[in-house]
Amino acid sequence: MALLAFARVVVALSVAAAALPVPAGSGKSVSGVSGSRFSGDVIRDVPREMLAFAGTRRSDLKATRDTKHCERWIVVTSIFQPSPATRMLGEMTRQGWCYVVVADMNGPSEYDDVEGVIYLTVERQRALHFQIMDHTPWRHFGRKNIGFLFAIAHGAKVIYDTDDDNRLKVHQIPILGFDKASEVRLPGPVNVTRPAVTPGKPPVFNAYPSFNPTCGHIWPRGFPLDHVVGHGAENWTLSHGMLDRPPAVQQFLADQDPDVDAVFRLTRQLPCSFDGLPAGLPEVMAIPQQVFLPYNAQATVHLHEAFWGLLLPVTVHGRVSDIWRAYLTQKLLWDIGQVISFAPAHVVHDRVAHDYLKDFQSEGDLYLKSAAMVGFLAKWTSDAPTLVERLEQLWAALYSRGFVEEGDLRLAQAWIRDLLAIGYEFPDLQLGKIMWASDSDGVRRGTAGSEKPEL
């Protein structure tokens, strides 16, 4: 009886299935109720770009396990054959630096003639487990983010973020607050030069003129054009100061072809070099809290407590990406009691030939949105109790205001998850903490809880 009842149910289901409408173009038979056997034949093509591990070799998988750990890393991304700059960086591995170059689809397949380099080929990148991989497009400067995570996962405490055309003048990467070999953090405060913030000054500062450029008036790429001339954003009074610890982000200037925008290059003459800060002052300038100044991804040291701010957005052009990163990171550095600094030129920029009008087009967001970016960040506040939440909030705010697209918010969330997964410890908030400084007369000044702590 039970078997007969089961048979009746099967027949009823078959009849009902036969009565259902069949989608147009499905290719399924409607001539009977007995159904058809699934063939397993190919019904669609899978493009190669959908395959996450295409071309992965055993050596690629082995390399992800065998990479050595270092505390000091150099990170570069490149689509060109090795240059004099990248070869010189390879020679820095003799001094204990580790060196990773991130490849791209349109770059060379190998980098074997560069000393000590770890070359993350396309195939090796596909073997990595980072969540940002699903949010990072090919053929974009932002693939450097993979190199940052790779370095952090392999023991980095210091990262030198640079390009394949910024050549070291000497075989050294100096870090303020460290010994000459850039290996050991020296105890005690660090001497810096500080620009004086006075009432009526804008919230942006152009540090370039203070370093005595040989080409006259000059400004960095990403500096709001509204403040380039006649708004009191440069040549502020300089004095001696001290920080209780090294700046978390330390930018080196570049000689010959400094990091300037296409407006400068189209209207001014190069080359240009920097003779340094006025005599008698410390050679490194620390930028006060509440004052914005764009820094780049061409010759910049990032200490461990600033690694969270290394993320380069990918929904904007590469000429914009590192500048947006700089503005966002500065805003949150102040929440952990930190600042950025600018140091004399330690590299020569061997810039390849560019079409300046194409650069101008690529930098459009910098010209049209930088002032709005600074204005927004100057007013932005958060009562979130952790840096992690504030970091996500700020990326969300940039997305909601059209500075970046949704892809960068998703990227930032994946970046935070990756940092947590590899054991990175986000700094605690230090609101109201003073970065004490001494004036030239040796008197320490500052007010606890001030919204604008003095340097």
PDB file of N, CA, C and O in Angstrom, residues 26 44 62-63 113 117 121 131 138 211 235 271 303 362 388 394-395 424 448:
ATOM      1  N   SER A  26      15.191  27.845 -23.144  1.00  0.00           N
ATOM      2  CA  SER A  26      15.824  26.938 -22.192  1.00  0.00           C
ATOM      3  C   SER A  26      16.328  25.682 -22.863  1.00  0.00           C
ATOM      4  O   SER A  26      17.205  24.997 -22.353  1.00  0.00           O
ATOM      5  N   ARG A  44      28.095  27.367 -21.254  1.00  0.00           N
ATOM      6  CA  ARG A  44      28.600  28.738 -21.178  1.00  0.00           C
ATOM      7  C   ARG A  44      30.130  28.709 -21.142  1.00  0.00           C
ATOM      8  O   ARG A  44      30.739  27.704 -20.757  1.00  0.00           O
ATOM      9  N   LYS A  62      54.974  27.579  -3.184  1.00  0.00           N
ATOM     10  CA  LYS A  62      56.104  27.392  -2.266  1.00  0.00           C
ATOM     11  C   LYS A  62      56.660  28.733  -1.820  1.00  0.00           C
ATOM     12  O   LYS A  62      57.024  28.930  -0.655  1.00  0.00           O
ATOM     13  N   ALA A  63      56.711  29.701  -2.745  1.00  0.00           N
ATOM     14  CA  ALA A  63      57.283  31.013  -2.429  1.00  0.00           C
ATOM     15  C   ALA A  63      56.466  31.737  -1.364  1.00  0.00           C
ATOM     16  O   ALA A  63      57.006  32.490  -0.559  1.00  0.00           O
ATOM     17  N   ASP A 113      66.896  40.072 -12.303  1.00  0.00           N
ATOM     18  CA  ASP A 113      68.211  40.700 -12.278  1.00  0.00           C
ATOM     19  C   ASP A 113      68.316  41.823 -11.246  1.00  0.00           C
ATOM     20  O   ASP A 113      69.279  42.586 -11.252  1.00  0.00           O
ATOM     21  N   VAL A 117      65.312  40.990  -4.531  1.00  0.00           N
ATOM     22  CA  VAL A 117      63.903  41.360  -4.662  1.00  0.00           C
ATOM     23  C   VAL A 117      62.980  40.155  -4.510  1.00  0.00           C
ATOM     24  O   VAL A 117      63.336  39.029  -4.878  1.00  0.00           O
ATOM     25  N   THR A 121      54.630  38.148  -8.782  1.00  0.00           N
ATOM     26  CA  THR A 121      54.066  38.028 -10.124  1.00  0.00           C
ATOM     27  C   THR A 121      52.552  37.949 -10.038  1.00  0.00           C
ATOM     28  O   THR A 121      51.965  37.790  -8.961  1.00  0.00           O
ATOM     29  N   GLN A 131      41.900  39.431   1.624  1.00  0.00           N
ATOM     30  CA  GLN A 131      40.550  39.744   1.154  1.00  0.00           C
ATOM     31  C   GLN A 131      40.544  40.911   0.166  1.00  0.00           C
ATOM     32  O   GLN A 131      39.627  41.018  -0.654  1.00  0.00           O
ATOM     33  N   TRP A 138      43.127  45.056 -11.654  1.00  0.00           N
ATOM     34  CA  TRP A 138      44.404  45.012 -12.364  1.00  0.00           C
ATOM     35  C   TRP A 138      44.619  46.338 -13.086  1.00  0.00           C
ATOM     36  O   TRP A 138      43.704  47.117 -13.277  1.00  0.00           O
ATOM     37  N   PHE A 211      61.792  74.931   2.002  1.00  0.00           N
ATOM     38  CA  PHE A 211      63.003  74.145   1.757  1.00  0.00           C
ATOM     39  C   PHE A 211      63.891  74.769   0.679  1.00  0.00           C
ATOM     40  O   PHE A 211      64.741  74.104   0.109  1.00  0.00           O
ATOM     41  N   ASN A 235      55.550  79.914   3.603  1.00  0.00           N
ATOM     42  CA  ASN A 235      56.520  80.782   4.274  1.00  0.00           C
ATOM     43  C   ASN A 235      56.057  81.211   5.673  1.00  0.00           C
ATOM     44  O   ASN A 235      56.188  82.366   6.061  1.00  0.00           O
ATOM     45  N   PRO A 271      64.604  71.532 -14.493  1.00  0.00           N
ATOM     46  CA  PRO A 271      64.592  70.879 -13.194  1.00  0.00           C
ATOM     47  C   PRO A 271      64.491  71.851 -12.023  1.00  0.00           C
ATOM     48  O   PRO A 271      64.644  73.060 -12.177  1.00  0.00           O
ATOM     49  N   LEU A 303      55.873  54.365   9.737  1.00  0.00           N
ATOM     50  CA  LEU A 303      56.151  53.566  10.915  1.00  0.00           C
ATOM     51  C   LEU A 303      54.949  52.686  11.250  1.00  0.00           C
ATOM     52  O   LEU A 303      53.836  52.911  10.763  1.00  0.00           O
ATOM     53  N   SER A 362      44.218  63.456 -15.893  1.00  0.00           N
ATOM     54  CA  SER A 362      44.200  62.428 -14.845  1.00  0.00           C
ATOM     55  C   SER A 362      44.084  63.039 -13.459  1.00  0.00           C
ATOM     56  O   SER A 362      43.540  62.413 -12.538  1.00  0.00           O
ATOM     57  N   VAL A 388      39.664  51.738  14.433  1.00  0.00           N
ATOM     58  CA  VAL A 388      39.080  50.885  13.401  1.00  0.00           C
ATOM     59  C   VAL A 388      37.741  51.452  12.936  1.00  0.00           C
ATOM     60  O   VAL A 388      37.487  51.583  11.729  1.00  0.00           O
ATOM     61  N   LEU A 394      35.278  57.158   8.090  1.00  0.00           N
ATOM     62  CA  LEU A 394      35.816  58.207   7.216  1.00  0.00           C
ATOM     63  C   LEU A 394      35.813  57.768   5.757  1.00  0.00           C
ATOM     64  O   LEU A 394      35.505  58.563   4.864  1.00  0.00           O
ATOM     65  N   TRP A 395      36.131  56.501   5.503  1.00  0.00           N
ATOM     66  CA  TRP A 395      36.027  56.013   4.122  1.00  0.00           C
ATOM     67  C   TRP A 395      34.573  56.068   3.649  1.00  0.00           C
ATOM     68  O   TRP A 395      34.291  56.410   2.495  1.00  0.00           O
ATOM     69  N   TYR A 424      47.843  42.655  13.006  1.00  0.00           N
ATOM     70  CA  TYR A 424      48.224  44.053  13.205  1.00  0.00           C
ATOM     71  C   TYR A 424      47.421  44.644  14.355  1.00  0.00           C
ATOM     72  O   TYR A 424      46.205  44.461  14.443  1.00  0.00           O
ATOM     73  N   ALA A 448      46.796  71.216  27.966  1.00  0.00           N
ATOM     74  CA  ALA A 448      46.194  69.891  27.983  1.00  0.00           C
ATOM     75  C   ALA A 448      44.785  69.950  27.428  1.00  0.00           C
ATOM     76  O   ALA A 448      44.003  70.839  27.758  1.00  0.00           O
TER      77      ALA A 448
END
